[in-house]
Short mmCIF file of C-alpha atoms in Angstrom, two decimals:
data_model
loop_
_atom_site.label_atom_id
_atom_site.label_comp_id
_atom_site.label_asym_id
_atom_site.label_seq_id
_atom_site.Cartn_x
_atom_site.Cartn_y
_atom_site.Cartn_z
CA MET A 1 -6.73 23.72 3.17
CA THR A 2 -6.88 20.97 0.65
CA GLY A 3 -4.18 20.27 -1.94
CA THR A 4 -3.79 17.77 -4.72
CA PHE A 5 -0.81 15.47 -5.48
CA PRO A 6 1.06 15.92 -8.79
CA ASN A 7 0.08 13.02 -11.37
CA ILE A 8 3.83 11.95 -11.34
CA SER A 9 6.02 8.93 -11.46
CA ILE A 10 8.71 7.94 -8.98
CA SER A 11 11.76 5.88 -9.97
CA THR A 12 14.10 3.77 -7.85
CA GLU A 13 17.01 1.21 -8.78
CA ARG A 14 14.51 -1.54 -9.57
CA LEU A 15 11.10 0.05 -9.72
CA VAL A 16 9.25 2.69 -11.40
CA LEU A 17 5.78 3.93 -9.54
CA ARG A 18 3.47 5.52 -12.03
CA PRO A 19 -0.16 6.34 -12.61
CA PHE A 20 -2.34 3.11 -13.28
CA GLU A 21 -3.25 2.55 -17.20
CA ASP A 22 -6.16 0.81 -18.72
CA LEU A 23 -3.62 -2.08 -19.95
CA ASP A 24 -3.12 -2.74 -16.03
CA VAL A 25 -6.39 -4.19 -15.83
CA GLU A 26 -5.88 -7.98 -16.23
CA ALA A 27 -2.52 -7.93 -14.11
CA PHE A 28 -4.12 -6.02 -11.39
CA ALA A 29 -7.18 -8.17 -11.08
CA GLU A 30 -5.15 -11.18 -11.04
CA MET A 31 -2.88 -9.63 -8.12
CA MET A 32 -5.96 -8.68 -6.04
CA ASN A 33 -7.53 -12.12 -6.16
CA ASP A 34 -4.59 -13.63 -4.23
CA GLU A 35 -5.38 -15.32 -1.01
CA LEU A 36 -3.24 -13.17 1.32
CA VAL A 37 -4.69 -10.01 -0.27
CA THR A 38 -8.23 -11.42 0.42
CA ALA A 39 -7.16 -12.15 4.02
CA TRP A 40 -5.70 -8.77 4.96
CA THR A 41 -7.72 -6.22 2.81
CA THR A 42 -11.25 -5.30 1.82
CA VAL A 43 -11.25 -6.34 -1.59
CA PRO A 44 -14.28 -7.99 -2.86
CA GLN A 45 -13.96 -11.82 -3.79
CA PRO A 46 -13.62 -12.72 -6.53
CA TYR A 47 -11.98 -9.51 -7.59
CA THR A 48 -13.18 -9.22 -11.26
CA GLU A 49 -11.65 -7.36 -14.20
CA ASP A 50 -14.30 -5.10 -14.14
CA ASP A 51 -13.76 -4.15 -10.19
CA ALA A 52 -10.38 -3.63 -11.61
CA ARG A 53 -11.29 -1.32 -14.48
CA ASP A 54 -13.48 0.73 -12.16
CA TRP A 55 -10.72 1.04 -9.67
CA ILE A 56 -8.22 2.20 -12.44
CA THR A 57 -10.51 4.56 -14.48
CA ARG A 58 -12.73 6.07 -11.81
CA LEU A 59 -11.69 5.34 -8.19
CA ALA A 60 -8.05 5.85 -8.48
CA PRO A 61 -8.15 9.18 -10.25
CA ALA A 62 -10.83 10.41 -7.89
CA GLU A 63 -8.72 9.89 -4.97
CA ARG A 64 -6.21 12.38 -6.50
CA ALA A 65 -8.49 14.84 -7.98
CA ASP A 66 -10.24 15.25 -4.64
CA GLY A 67 -7.29 15.45 -2.54
CA ARG A 68 -7.61 12.44 -0.47
CA GLY A 69 -4.48 10.64 -1.73
CA ILE A 70 -2.69 9.17 -4.72
CA VAL A 71 -2.30 5.79 -6.18
CA PHE A 72 0.74 4.27 -7.71
CA ALA A 73 1.15 1.38 -9.90
CA VAL A 74 4.38 -0.42 -9.14
CA ASP A 75 6.16 -1.82 -12.09
CA GLU A 76 9.77 -3.76 -12.13
CA PHE A 77 11.94 -1.45 -14.14
CA LEU A 78 13.73 -4.14 -16.39
CA THR A 79 10.49 -6.29 -17.30
CA GLN A 80 7.97 -3.55 -17.03
CA ARG A 81 5.81 -6.14 -15.31
CA LEU A 82 3.17 -4.91 -12.64
CA VAL A 83 4.53 -5.91 -9.22
CA GLY A 84 2.30 -4.22 -6.80
CA ILE A 85 0.43 -0.96 -5.74
CA VAL A 86 1.17 1.79 -3.30
CA HIS A 87 -1.95 3.82 -2.00
CA LEU A 88 -1.63 7.06 -0.07
CA GLN A 89 -5.03 7.82 1.63
CA ASN A 90 -6.63 9.75 4.45
CA THR A 91 -4.57 12.66 3.48
CA ASP A 92 -4.71 15.57 5.95
CA TRP A 93 -3.20 18.41 4.05
CA ARG A 94 -3.26 20.99 7.03
CA VAL A 95 -1.59 18.43 9.39
CA ARG A 96 0.49 17.35 6.27
CA SER A 97 -0.08 13.66 7.07
CA SER A 98 -1.14 10.58 5.07
CA GLU A 99 -1.58 7.07 5.39
CA ILE A 100 0.19 4.36 3.42
CA SER A 101 -0.82 0.88 2.23
CA TYR A 102 0.45 -1.43 -0.36
CA VAL A 103 -0.04 -4.87 -2.03
CA VAL A 104 2.87 -6.86 -3.75
CA ALA A 105 1.68 -9.56 -6.18
CA PRO A 106 2.46 -13.08 -5.27
CA TRP A 107 5.13 -13.93 -7.68
CA ALA A 108 7.15 -10.70 -6.72
CA ARG A 109 7.52 -11.50 -2.92
CA GLY A 110 10.59 -12.21 -1.46
CA GLU A 111 12.43 -9.45 -3.39
CA GLY A 112 12.32 -6.44 -1.09
CA TYR A 113 9.83 -4.69 -3.48
CA ALA A 114 7.60 -3.50 -0.68
CA SER A 115 9.92 -1.73 1.41
CA GLU A 116 11.57 -0.13 -1.64
CA ALA A 117 8.22 1.09 -3.10
CA ALA A 118 7.13 2.20 0.28
CA LEU A 119 10.45 3.85 1.09
CA ALA A 120 10.59 5.74 -2.28
CA THR A 121 7.01 6.96 -1.59
CA ALA A 122 7.88 8.38 1.88
CA GLN A 123 10.88 10.10 0.74
CA TRP A 124 9.01 11.81 -2.24
CA LEU A 125 6.17 12.65 0.39
CA PHE A 126 8.73 14.23 2.69
CA HIS A 127 11.16 16.05 0.41
CA ASP A 128 9.02 17.04 -2.41
CA GLN A 129 5.67 17.63 -0.99
CA LYS A 130 6.85 18.59 2.45
CA PHE A 131 4.74 16.13 4.42
CA GLU A 132 5.49 15.76 8.27
CA ARG A 133 4.09 12.26 8.91
CA LEU A 134 3.12 8.95 7.15
CA GLU A 135 1.05 6.34 9.03
CA LEU A 136 0.73 2.67 8.45
CA ARG A 137 -1.56 0.14 9.83
CA THR A 138 -0.82 -3.55 10.04
CA ALA A 139 -2.84 -6.51 11.36
CA ALA A 140 -1.28 -7.95 14.67
CA ASP A 141 -0.58 -11.26 12.69
CA ASN A 142 0.66 -9.68 9.56
CA THR A 143 4.22 -9.94 10.58
CA ALA A 144 5.41 -9.63 6.93
CA SER A 145 3.88 -6.18 6.72
CA GLN A 146 5.31 -5.32 10.12
CA GLN A 147 9.03 -6.02 8.79
CA VAL A 148 8.27 -3.80 5.96
CA ALA A 149 7.32 -0.87 8.40
CA GLN A 150 10.30 -1.71 10.68
CA LYS A 151 12.63 -1.72 7.77
CA ILE A 152 11.71 1.57 6.28
CA GLY A 153 12.19 3.25 9.85
CA CYS A 154 8.60 3.30 11.18
CA ILE A 155 7.91 3.63 14.77
CA SER A 156 5.36 1.32 16.68
CA GLU A 157 2.66 4.02 18.23
CA GLY A 158 0.47 1.45 19.77
CA VAL A 159 -2.44 -0.96 19.32
CA LEU A 160 -5.92 -0.53 18.20
CA ARG A 161 -7.70 -3.24 19.79
CA GLY A 162 -10.26 -5.10 17.56
CA ALA A 163 -10.10 -2.55 14.92
CA TRP A 164 -9.92 -4.81 11.92
CA ILE A 165 -11.81 -7.37 10.28
CA ALA A 166 -9.43 -9.89 8.37
CA ARG A 167 -10.69 -12.95 6.72
CA THR A 168 -9.61 -16.38 6.89
CA ARG A 169 -10.46 -19.87 5.37
CA THR A 170 -12.76 -22.25 7.25
CA ASP A 171 -12.26 -26.10 7.10
CA SER A 172 -14.73 -26.16 4.29
CA GLY A 173 -12.72 -23.70 2.33
CA GLU A 174 -15.29 -20.78 2.63
CA TRP A 175 -13.97 -17.35 3.65
CA THR A 176 -15.03 -16.28 7.22
CA ASP A 177 -14.35 -12.72 9.03
CA VAL A 178 -12.23 -12.80 12.06
CA ARG A 179 -11.74 -9.33 14.04
CA THR A 180 -8.22 -8.79 14.86
CA ASP A 181 -6.04 -5.77 16.43
CA LEU A 182 -4.39 -3.10 14.25
CA ILE A 183 -0.64 -2.09 15.09
CA VAL A 184 -0.08 1.75 14.26
CA TRP A 185 3.00 2.76 12.96
CA SER A 186 4.25 6.24 12.02
CA LEU A 187 7.25 7.65 9.91
CA LEU A 188 8.56 11.19 10.33
CA PRO A 189 11.22 12.85 8.09
CA GLU A 190 13.89 12.59 10.72
CA ASP A 191 12.91 8.63 11.00
CA LEU A 192 14.57 8.15 7.40
CA GLU A 193 18.08 8.73 8.71
CA GLY A 194 20.05 5.66 8.58
CA VAL A 195 17.37 3.49 7.05
CA GLY A 196 18.98 0.17 5.83
CA ASP A 197 19.81 -0.46 2.21
CA GLN A 198 18.27 -3.89 2.11
CA PRO A 199 14.62 -3.64 2.26
CA ALA A 200 12.38 -6.41 3.78
CA ASP A 201 9.23 -7.76 1.70
CA GLY A 202 5.87 -7.91 2.79
CA PHE A 203 2.46 -8.89 1.48
CA THR A 204 0.00 -6.32 2.29
CA SER A 205 -0.88 -3.54 4.67
CA PHE A 206 -4.22 -2.03 5.06
CA GLY A 207 -6.37 0.12 2.87
CA ASP A 208 -10.11 0.33 1.87
CA TRP A 209 -9.75 -1.03 -1.73
CA ASN A 210 -13.48 -0.90 -2.54
#
Protein backbone atom coordinates (compact mmCIF):
# COMPACT_ATOMS: atom_id res chain seq x y z
CA MET A 1 0.00 0.00 0.00
CA THR A 2 1.38 3.40 -1.04
CA GLY A 3 -0.02 6.75 -0.02
CA THR A 4 0.81 10.36 -0.73
CA PHE A 5 1.41 13.14 1.74
CA PRO A 6 -0.88 16.18 1.33
CA ASN A 7 0.69 19.31 -0.11
CA ILE A 8 0.28 21.39 3.04
CA SER A 9 1.98 23.95 5.27
CA ILE A 10 2.76 23.62 8.98
CA SER A 11 3.06 26.60 11.34
CA THR A 12 4.89 26.91 14.65
CA GLU A 13 5.40 29.91 16.91
CA ARG A 14 8.38 31.10 14.84
CA LEU A 15 8.38 29.08 11.64
CA VAL A 16 6.31 28.16 8.61
CA LEU A 17 7.01 24.84 6.87
CA ARG A 18 5.68 25.03 3.31
CA PRO A 19 6.18 23.69 -0.22
CA PHE A 20 9.15 25.12 -2.10
CA GLU A 21 8.58 27.83 -4.71
CA ASP A 22 10.57 29.07 -7.70
CA LEU A 23 11.46 32.20 -5.73
CA ASP A 24 13.45 30.04 -3.28
CA VAL A 25 16.11 29.06 -5.83
CA GLU A 26 18.74 31.67 -4.96
CA ALA A 27 18.45 31.34 -1.17
CA PHE A 28 18.34 27.54 -1.35
CA ALA A 29 21.47 27.37 -3.52
CA GLU A 30 23.31 29.69 -1.13
CA MET A 31 22.32 27.57 1.87
CA MET A 32 23.42 24.32 0.25
CA ASN A 33 26.87 25.72 -0.58
CA ASP A 34 27.72 26.05 3.11
CA GLU A 35 30.78 24.05 4.20
CA LEU A 36 28.94 22.08 6.89
CA VAL A 37 26.30 21.05 4.38
CA THR A 38 29.07 19.89 2.06
CA ALA A 39 30.74 17.98 4.90
CA TRP A 40 27.68 16.05 6.09
CA THR A 41 25.48 15.55 3.03
CA THR A 42 25.73 14.23 -0.51
CA VAL A 43 24.98 17.50 -2.31
CA PRO A 44 27.13 18.24 -5.36
CA GLN A 45 29.68 21.01 -4.93
CA PRO A 46 29.47 23.67 -6.02
CA TYR A 47 25.69 23.59 -5.67
CA THR A 48 24.45 25.75 -8.51
CA GLU A 49 21.17 27.58 -8.98
CA ASP A 50 20.41 25.05 -11.72
CA ASP A 51 20.80 22.28 -9.10
CA ALA A 52 18.48 24.17 -6.76
CA ARG A 53 15.92 24.78 -9.50
CA ASP A 54 15.93 21.09 -10.48
CA TRP A 55 15.39 20.09 -6.85
CA ILE A 56 12.58 22.58 -6.30
CA THR A 57 10.71 22.08 -9.57
CA ARG A 58 11.30 18.38 -10.32
CA LEU A 59 12.89 16.23 -7.62
CA ALA A 60 11.04 17.50 -4.53
CA PRO A 61 7.57 17.36 -6.14
CA ALA A 62 8.34 13.84 -7.41
CA GLU A 63 9.13 12.71 -3.85
CA ARG A 64 5.60 13.56 -2.79
CA ALA A 65 3.85 12.44 -5.97
CA ASP A 66 5.52 9.02 -5.84
CA GLY A 67 4.70 8.54 -2.16
CA ARG A 68 8.36 8.43 -1.11
CA GLY A 69 8.22 11.46 1.17
CA ILE A 70 7.71 15.21 1.31
CA VAL A 71 9.97 18.26 1.32
CA PHE A 72 9.30 21.43 3.32
CA ALA A 73 10.92 24.81 2.92
CA VAL A 74 11.26 26.35 6.38
CA ASP A 75 10.64 30.10 6.68
CA GLU A 76 11.13 32.44 9.59
CA PHE A 77 7.58 33.62 10.32
CA LEU A 78 8.38 37.29 10.98
CA THR A 79 10.81 37.85 8.09
CA GLN A 80 9.60 35.17 5.65
CA ARG A 81 13.28 34.40 5.06
CA LEU A 82 14.28 30.82 4.17
CA VAL A 83 16.01 29.32 7.19
CA GLY A 84 16.18 25.67 6.17
CA ILE A 85 14.66 22.52 4.76
CA VAL A 86 13.01 19.44 6.25
CA HIS A 87 12.86 16.27 4.19
CA LEU A 88 10.82 13.15 4.91
CA GLN A 89 12.06 10.24 2.81
CA ASN A 90 12.26 6.43 2.58
CA THR A 91 8.61 6.33 3.61
CA ASP A 92 7.01 2.94 4.23
CA TRP A 93 3.24 3.30 4.14
CA ARG A 94 2.54 -0.23 5.35
CA VAL A 95 4.80 0.11 8.39
CA ARG A 96 3.79 3.80 8.76
CA SER A 97 7.42 4.86 9.05
CA SER A 98 9.55 7.60 7.50
CA GLU A 99 13.05 9.06 7.81
CA ILE A 100 13.69 12.74 8.52
CA SER A 101 16.63 14.87 7.47
CA TYR A 102 17.14 18.63 7.63
CA VAL A 103 19.45 21.52 6.89
CA VAL A 104 19.59 24.92 8.61
CA ALA A 105 21.13 27.95 6.89
CA PRO A 106 24.39 29.17 8.47
CA TRP A 107 22.96 32.55 9.47
CA ALA A 108 20.01 30.90 11.26
CA ARG A 109 21.95 28.49 13.47
CA GLY A 110 21.90 28.83 17.22
CA GLU A 111 18.21 29.79 17.32
CA GLY A 112 16.71 26.33 17.85
CA TYR A 113 15.13 26.25 14.40
CA ALA A 114 16.30 22.72 13.56
CA SER A 115 14.56 21.07 16.48
CA GLU A 116 11.50 23.32 16.25
CA ALA A 117 10.98 22.34 12.61
CA ALA A 118 11.78 18.66 13.20
CA LEU A 119 9.43 18.47 16.18
CA ALA A 120 6.60 20.14 14.28
CA THR A 121 7.08 17.68 11.43
CA ALA A 122 7.04 14.73 13.82
CA GLN A 123 3.87 15.94 15.52
CA TRP A 124 2.14 16.37 12.17
CA LEU A 125 3.34 12.97 10.98
CA PHE A 126 2.08 11.17 14.09
CA HIS A 127 -1.11 13.10 14.82
CA ASP A 128 -2.41 13.97 11.35
CA GLN A 129 -0.91 11.21 9.20
CA LYS A 130 -1.15 8.48 11.86
CA PHE A 131 2.44 7.31 11.39
CA GLU A 132 4.07 5.14 14.06
CA ARG A 133 7.81 5.67 13.60
CA LEU A 134 10.23 8.41 12.55
CA GLU A 135 13.90 7.63 11.96
CA LEU A 136 16.93 9.92 11.93
CA ARG A 137 20.56 9.17 11.11
CA THR A 138 23.48 11.32 12.20
CA ALA A 139 27.22 11.00 11.71
CA ALA A 140 29.16 9.98 14.80
CA ASP A 141 30.99 13.33 14.77
CA ASN A 142 27.94 15.49 14.07
CA THR A 143 27.22 16.38 17.68
CA ALA A 144 24.95 19.32 16.82
CA SER A 145 22.56 17.11 14.90
CA GLN A 146 22.67 14.55 17.72
CA GLN A 147 21.59 17.28 20.14
CA VAL A 148 18.56 17.96 17.93
CA ALA A 149 17.64 14.27 18.00
CA GLN A 150 17.92 14.17 21.78
CA LYS A 151 15.99 17.40 22.27
CA ILE A 152 12.94 16.24 20.32
CA GLY A 153 12.87 12.96 22.24
CA CYS A 154 14.57 10.52 19.86
CA ILE A 155 16.03 7.28 21.24
CA SER A 156 19.43 6.08 20.03
CA GLU A 157 19.08 2.57 18.61
CA GLY A 158 22.67 1.81 17.71
CA VAL A 159 25.54 2.45 15.33
CA LEU A 160 25.92 1.54 11.67
CA ARG A 161 29.68 1.13 11.39
CA GLY A 162 31.35 2.72 8.39
CA ALA A 163 27.97 3.38 6.81
CA TRP A 164 28.46 6.93 5.56
CA ILE A 165 30.90 8.92 3.46
CA ALA A 166 31.42 12.40 4.89
CA ARG A 167 33.70 15.04 3.41
CA THR A 168 36.52 17.02 4.99
CA ARG A 169 39.01 19.64 3.86
CA THR A 170 42.60 18.61 3.23
CA ASP A 171 45.57 20.84 4.10
CA SER A 172 45.52 22.05 0.50
CA GLY A 173 41.89 23.10 0.79
CA GLU A 174 40.44 20.34 -1.37
CA TRP A 175 37.51 18.19 -0.29
CA THR A 176 38.19 14.51 0.38
CA ASP A 177 35.90 11.64 1.34
CA VAL A 178 36.06 10.16 4.84
CA ARG A 179 34.21 7.03 5.92
CA THR A 180 32.35 7.39 9.21
CA ASP A 181 29.77 5.69 11.41
CA LEU A 182 26.09 6.59 11.52
CA ILE A 183 24.04 6.73 14.71
CA VAL A 184 20.46 5.57 14.18
CA TRP A 185 17.75 7.36 16.15
CA SER A 186 14.03 6.70 16.30
CA LEU A 187 11.00 8.59 17.51
CA LEU A 188 7.64 6.99 18.32
CA PRO A 189 4.41 8.83 19.19
CA GLU A 190 4.81 8.07 22.90
CA ASP A 191 8.32 9.57 22.88
CA LEU A 192 6.88 13.04 22.33
CA GLU A 193 5.46 13.13 25.84
CA GLY A 194 7.47 15.50 28.01
CA VAL A 195 9.61 16.90 25.21
CA GLY A 196 11.21 20.16 26.36
CA ASP A 197 10.02 23.55 25.21
CA GLN A 198 13.49 24.94 24.47
CA PRO A 199 14.79 23.36 21.25
CA ALA A 200 18.44 22.70 20.55
CA ASP A 201 19.89 23.65 17.19
CA GLY A 202 21.87 21.67 14.66
CA PHE A 203 23.40 21.88 11.25
CA THR A 204 22.44 18.88 9.16
CA SER A 205 21.30 15.34 9.37
CA PHE A 206 21.45 13.01 6.44
CA GLY A 207 19.57 12.59 3.23
CA ASP A 208 20.26 11.96 -0.42
CA TRP A 209 20.05 15.51 -1.72
CA ASN A 210 21.00 14.65 -5.31
